[in-house]
């Protein structure tokens, strides 16, 4: 197997005395692992930072063998890792990608969306400019893995207007009228997840509550659940701004 492609660094795990196993998100082949010789060296540590874009070259004798991987930096986001909110946003988006996706399966929409979230974090003057995009990315992860939410119509009545909640059981939207008697059991649905546009801090926190419920229940289970404390730190930091 030989693959040369541009990719997003999503996870780096030390291996042996000097090497690293790196998981990259590629546009055409999805999440791919590879072994980088000298991946913990002074030269490669700044390259192998989560969120960075790299030119990657994978080589292996068989498809079952962990590929040998060489990387060259294409775009660095190292400066953002010095900003607390930007750093935790990048770390969470890449950790979610690495933990949730099966390896070797193409998810072009997720690749493009992750690249867009990282670009938004780099360009926005504050977290207000990218937090909504991160919520939408989590929704897309759920959808691409078969756990998509239906926010187009009320699950109880079929109406498409005045949708105010999400059912924590079905993942379907619920209208204000149908859900009023059960409001304490439902998740508030922020308008930006339906109509698009900018999201206020309260809307972002409400959106994270929805995606967090379904990610925890359906996707981040078993070993993948070990990344949930990182998400809790992100939600706590963003909630302070609401």
PDB file of N, CA, C and O in Angstrom, residues 23 31 91-92 94-102 141 145 147 212 214-232:
ATOM      1  N   UNK A  23      -2.579   9.183  13.982  1.00  0.00           N
ATOM      2  CA  UNK A  23      -3.833   8.957  13.257  1.00  0.00           C
ATOM      3  C   UNK A  23      -4.192  10.245  12.537  1.00  0.00           C
ATOM      4  O   UNK A  23      -4.308  11.310  13.154  1.00  0.00           O
ATOM      5  N   UNK A  31      -9.994   8.031   8.344  1.00  0.00           N
ATOM      6  CA  UNK A  31      -9.009   8.024   9.416  1.00  0.00           C
ATOM      7  C   UNK A  31      -7.998   6.906   9.178  1.00  0.00           C
ATOM      8  O   UNK A  31      -8.373   5.737   9.049  1.00  0.00           O
ATOM      9  N   UNK A  91      -8.328  20.427  20.300  1.00  0.00           N
ATOM     10  CA  UNK A  91      -8.061  19.121  20.907  1.00  0.00           C
ATOM     11  C   UNK A  91      -9.322  18.265  20.957  1.00  0.00           C
ATOM     12  O   UNK A  91      -9.268  17.055  20.713  1.00  0.00           O
ATOM     13  N   UNK A  92     -10.480  18.904  21.240  1.00  0.00           N
ATOM     14  CA  UNK A  92     -11.699  18.109  21.300  1.00  0.00           C
ATOM     15  C   UNK A  92     -12.130  17.646  19.912  1.00  0.00           C
ATOM     16  O   UNK A  92     -12.484  16.487  19.709  1.00  0.00           O
ATOM     17  N   UNK A  94     -10.442  17.093  17.212  1.00  0.00           N
ATOM     18  CA  UNK A  94      -9.575  16.038  16.678  1.00  0.00           C
ATOM     19  C   UNK A  94      -9.698  14.751  17.486  1.00  0.00           C
ATOM     20  O   UNK A  94      -9.688  13.650  16.927  1.00  0.00           O
ATOM     21  N   UNK A  95      -9.831  14.876  18.820  1.00  0.00           N
ATOM     22  CA  UNK A  95      -9.986  13.675  19.645  1.00  0.00           C
ATOM     23  C   UNK A  95     -11.283  12.949  19.321  1.00  0.00           C
ATOM     24  O   UNK A  95     -11.317  11.716  19.260  1.00  0.00           O
ATOM     25  N   UNK A  96     -12.356  13.702  19.115  1.00  0.00           N
ATOM     26  CA  UNK A  96     -13.637  13.085  18.743  1.00  0.00           C
ATOM     27  C   UNK A  96     -13.492  12.328  17.433  1.00  0.00           C
ATOM     28  O   UNK A  96     -13.965  11.188  17.304  1.00  0.00           O
ATOM     29  N   UNK A  97     -12.842  12.927  16.464  1.00  0.00           N
ATOM     30  CA  UNK A  97     -12.646  12.283  15.168  1.00  0.00           C
ATOM     31  C   UNK A  97     -11.864  10.985  15.321  1.00  0.00           C
ATOM     32  O   UNK A  97     -12.244   9.939  14.775  1.00  0.00           O
ATOM     33  N   UNK A  98     -10.767  11.040  16.074  1.00  0.00           N
ATOM     34  CA  UNK A  98      -9.914   9.861  16.235  1.00  0.00           C
ATOM     35  C   UNK A  98     -10.602   8.752  17.009  1.00  0.00           C
ATOM     36  O   UNK A  98     -10.389   7.568  16.729  1.00  0.00           O
ATOM     37  N   UNK A  99     -11.432   9.115  17.981  1.00  0.00           N
ATOM     38  CA  UNK A  99     -12.062   8.105  18.834  1.00  0.00           C
ATOM     39  C   UNK A  99     -13.324   7.519  18.224  1.00  0.00           C
ATOM     40  O   UNK A  99     -13.634   6.343  18.432  1.00  0.00           O
ATOM     41  N   UNK A 100     -14.062   8.322  17.466  1.00  0.00           N
ATOM     42  CA  UNK A 100     -15.383   7.892  17.007  1.00  0.00           C
ATOM     43  C   UNK A 100     -15.364   7.144  15.685  1.00  0.00           C
ATOM     44  O   UNK A 100     -16.184   6.247  15.470  1.00  0.00           O
ATOM     45  N   UNK A 101     -14.452   7.490  14.796  1.00  0.00           N
ATOM     46  CA  UNK A 101     -14.522   6.947  13.437  1.00  0.00           C
ATOM     47  C   UNK A 101     -13.774   5.625  13.311  1.00  0.00           C
ATOM     48  O   UNK A 101     -12.670   5.473  13.842  1.00  0.00           O
ATOM     49  N   UNK A 102     -14.338   4.680  12.583  1.00  0.00           N
ATOM     50  CA  UNK A 102     -13.582   3.472  12.234  1.00  0.00           C
ATOM     51  C   UNK A 102     -12.487   3.827  11.242  1.00  0.00           C
ATOM     52  O   UNK A 102     -12.633   4.760  10.446  1.00  0.00           O
ATOM     53  N   UNK A 141     -21.046  14.174  12.935  1.00  0.00           N
ATOM     54  CA  UNK A 141     -20.448  12.910  13.351  1.00  0.00           C
ATOM     55  C   UNK A 141     -21.543  11.899  13.684  1.00  0.00           C
ATOM     56  O   UNK A 141     -21.506  10.744  13.243  1.00  0.00           O
ATOM     57  N   UNK A 145     -22.343   8.418  11.398  1.00  0.00           N
ATOM     58  CA  UNK A 145     -22.191   7.111  12.037  1.00  0.00           C
ATOM     59  C   UNK A 145     -23.529   6.391  12.217  1.00  0.00           C
ATOM     60  O   UNK A 145     -23.587   5.318  12.826  1.00  0.00           O
ATOM     61  N   UNK A 147     -26.414   7.741  13.614  1.00  0.00           N
ATOM     62  CA  UNK A 147     -27.195   8.159  14.782  1.00  0.00           C
ATOM     63  C   UNK A 147     -27.722   9.585  14.594  1.00  0.00           C
ATOM     64  O   UNK A 147     -27.818  10.355  15.555  1.00  0.00           O
ATOM     65  N   UNK A 212     -24.024  16.179  23.223  1.00  0.00           N
ATOM     66  CA  UNK A 212     -23.359  15.427  24.273  1.00  0.00           C
ATOM     67  C   UNK A 212     -24.176  14.227  24.735  1.00  0.00           C
ATOM     68  O   UNK A 212     -23.628  13.149  24.983  1.00  0.00           O
ATOM     69  N   UNK A 214     -26.318  12.401  22.990  1.00  0.00           N
ATOM     70  CA  UNK A 214     -26.330  11.308  22.017  1.00  0.00           C
ATOM     71  C   UNK A 214     -24.935  10.756  21.746  1.00  0.00           C
ATOM     72  O   UNK A 214     -24.779   9.555  21.500  1.00  0.00           O
ATOM     73  N   UNK A 215     -23.908  11.606  21.802  1.00  0.00           N
ATOM     74  CA  UNK A 215     -22.550  11.080  21.667  1.00  0.00           C
ATOM     75  C   UNK A 215     -22.224  10.119  22.808  1.00  0.00           C
ATOM     76  O   UNK A 215     -21.648   9.054  22.590  1.00  0.00           O
ATOM     77  N   UNK A 216     -22.613  10.504  24.023  1.00  0.00           N
ATOM     78  CA  UNK A 216     -22.331   9.661  25.182  1.00  0.00           C
ATOM     79  C   UNK A 216     -23.126   8.360  25.128  1.00  0.00           C
ATOM     80  O   UNK A 216     -22.619   7.290  25.487  1.00  0.00           O
ATOM     81  N   UNK A 217     -24.350   8.446  24.670  1.00  0.00           N
ATOM     82  CA  UNK A 217     -25.199   7.250  24.653  1.00  0.00           C
ATOM     83  C   UNK A 217     -24.857   6.302  23.517  1.00  0.00           C
ATOM     84  O   UNK A 217     -24.866   5.068  23.700  1.00  0.00           O
ATOM     85  N   UNK A 218     -24.536   6.843  22.339  1.00  0.00           N
ATOM     86  CA  UNK A 218     -24.466   6.006  21.144  1.00  0.00           C
ATOM     87  C   UNK A 218     -23.077   5.819  20.558  1.00  0.00           C
ATOM     88  O   UNK A 218     -22.841   4.833  19.853  1.00  0.00           O
ATOM     89  N   UNK A 219     -22.162   6.740  20.791  1.00  0.00           N
ATOM     90  CA  UNK A 219     -20.882   6.707  20.076  1.00  0.00           C
ATOM     91  C   UNK A 219     -19.693   6.530  21.011  1.00  0.00           C
ATOM     92  O   UNK A 219     -18.873   5.627  20.827  1.00  0.00           O
ATOM     93  N   UNK A 220     -19.585   7.374  22.010  1.00  0.00           N
ATOM     94  CA  UNK A 220     -18.406   7.364  22.881  1.00  0.00           C
ATOM     95  C   UNK A 220     -18.632   6.422  24.056  1.00  0.00           C
ATOM     96  O   UNK A 220     -18.823   6.827  25.203  1.00  0.00           O
ATOM     97  N   UNK A 221     -18.601   5.153  23.727  1.00  0.00           N
ATOM     98  CA  UNK A 221     -18.808   4.106  24.725  1.00  0.00           C
ATOM     99  C   UNK A 221     -17.578   3.198  24.739  1.00  0.00           C
ATOM    100  O   UNK A 221     -16.778   3.204  23.807  1.00  0.00           O
ATOM    101  N   UNK A 222     -17.420   2.439  25.819  1.00  0.00           N
ATOM    102  CA  UNK A 222     -16.241   1.586  25.922  1.00  0.00           C
ATOM    103  C   UNK A 222     -14.972   2.417  25.997  1.00  0.00           C
ATOM    104  O   UNK A 222     -14.912   3.439  26.690  1.00  0.00           O
ATOM    105  N   UNK A 223     -13.953   2.015  25.262  1.00  0.00           N
ATOM    106  CA  UNK A 223     -12.673   2.719  25.301  1.00  0.00           C
ATOM    107  C   UNK A 223     -12.792   4.151  24.801  1.00  0.00           C
ATOM    108  O   UNK A 223     -12.065   5.040  25.264  1.00  0.00           O
ATOM    109  N   UNK A 224     -13.716   4.387  23.879  1.00  0.00           N
ATOM    110  CA  UNK A 224     -13.877   5.739  23.337  1.00  0.00           C
ATOM    111  C   UNK A 224     -14.350   6.729  24.390  1.00  0.00           C
ATOM    112  O   UNK A 224     -14.169   7.938  24.236  1.00  0.00           O
ATOM    113  N   UNK A 225     -14.956   6.239  25.469  1.00  0.00           N
ATOM    114  CA  UNK A 225     -15.474   7.133  26.507  1.00  0.00           C
ATOM    115  C   UNK A 225     -14.357   7.827  27.274  1.00  0.00           C
ATOM    116  O   UNK A 225     -14.624   8.794  28.005  1.00  0.00           O
ATOM    117  N   UNK A 226     -13.119   7.380  27.112  1.00  0.00           N
ATOM    118  CA  UNK A 226     -12.023   7.995  27.861  1.00  0.00           C
ATOM    119  C   UNK A 226     -11.779   9.442  27.451  1.00  0.00           C
ATOM    120  O   UNK A 226     -11.127  10.184  28.187  1.00  0.00           O
ATOM    121  N   UNK A 227     -12.299   9.874  26.299  1.00  0.00           N
ATOM    122  CA  UNK A 227     -12.088  11.262  25.874  1.00  0.00           C
ATOM    123  C   UNK A 227     -13.160  12.201  26.414  1.00  0.00           C
ATOM    124  O   UNK A 227     -13.061  13.419  26.243  1.00  0.00           O
ATOM    125  N   UNK A 228     -14.191  11.682  27.059  1.00  0.00           N
ATOM    126  CA  UNK A 228     -15.293  12.524  27.517  1.00  0.00           C
ATOM    127  C   UNK A 228     -14.878  13.604  28.520  1.00  0.00           C
ATOM    128  O   UNK A 228     -15.452  14.692  28.510  1.00  0.00           O
ATOM    129  N   UNK A 229     -13.910  13.364  29.419  1.00  0.00           N
ATOM    130  CA  UNK A 229     -13.487  14.462  30.294  1.00  0.00           C
ATOM    131  C   UNK A 229     -12.991  15.686  29.525  1.00  0.00           C
ATOM    132  O   UNK A 229     -13.174  16.819  29.985  1.00  0.00           O
ATOM    133  N   UNK A 230     -12.376  15.483  28.364  1.00  0.00           N
ATOM    134  CA  UNK A 230     -11.933  16.622  27.556  1.00  0.00           C
ATOM    135  C   UNK A 230     -13.127  17.424  27.073  1.00  0.00           C
ATOM    136  O   UNK A 230     -13.093  18.662  27.045  1.00  0.00           O
ATOM    137  N   UNK A 231     -14.198  16.731  26.709  1.00  0.00           N
ATOM    138  CA  UNK A 231     -15.405  17.453  26.287  1.00  0.00           C
ATOM    139  C   UNK A 231     -16.023  18.197  27.464  1.00  0.00           C
ATOM    140  O   UNK A 231     -16.505  19.327  27.308  1.00  0.00           O
ATOM    141  N   UNK A 232     -16.016  17.580  28.634  1.00  0.00           N
ATOM    142  CA  UNK A 232     -16.573  18.243  29.816  1.00  0.00           C
ATOM    143  C   UNK A 232     -15.828  19.540  30.111  1.00  0.00           C
ATOM    144  O   UNK A 232     -16.444  20.550  30.480  1.00  0.00           O
TER     145      UNK A 232
END
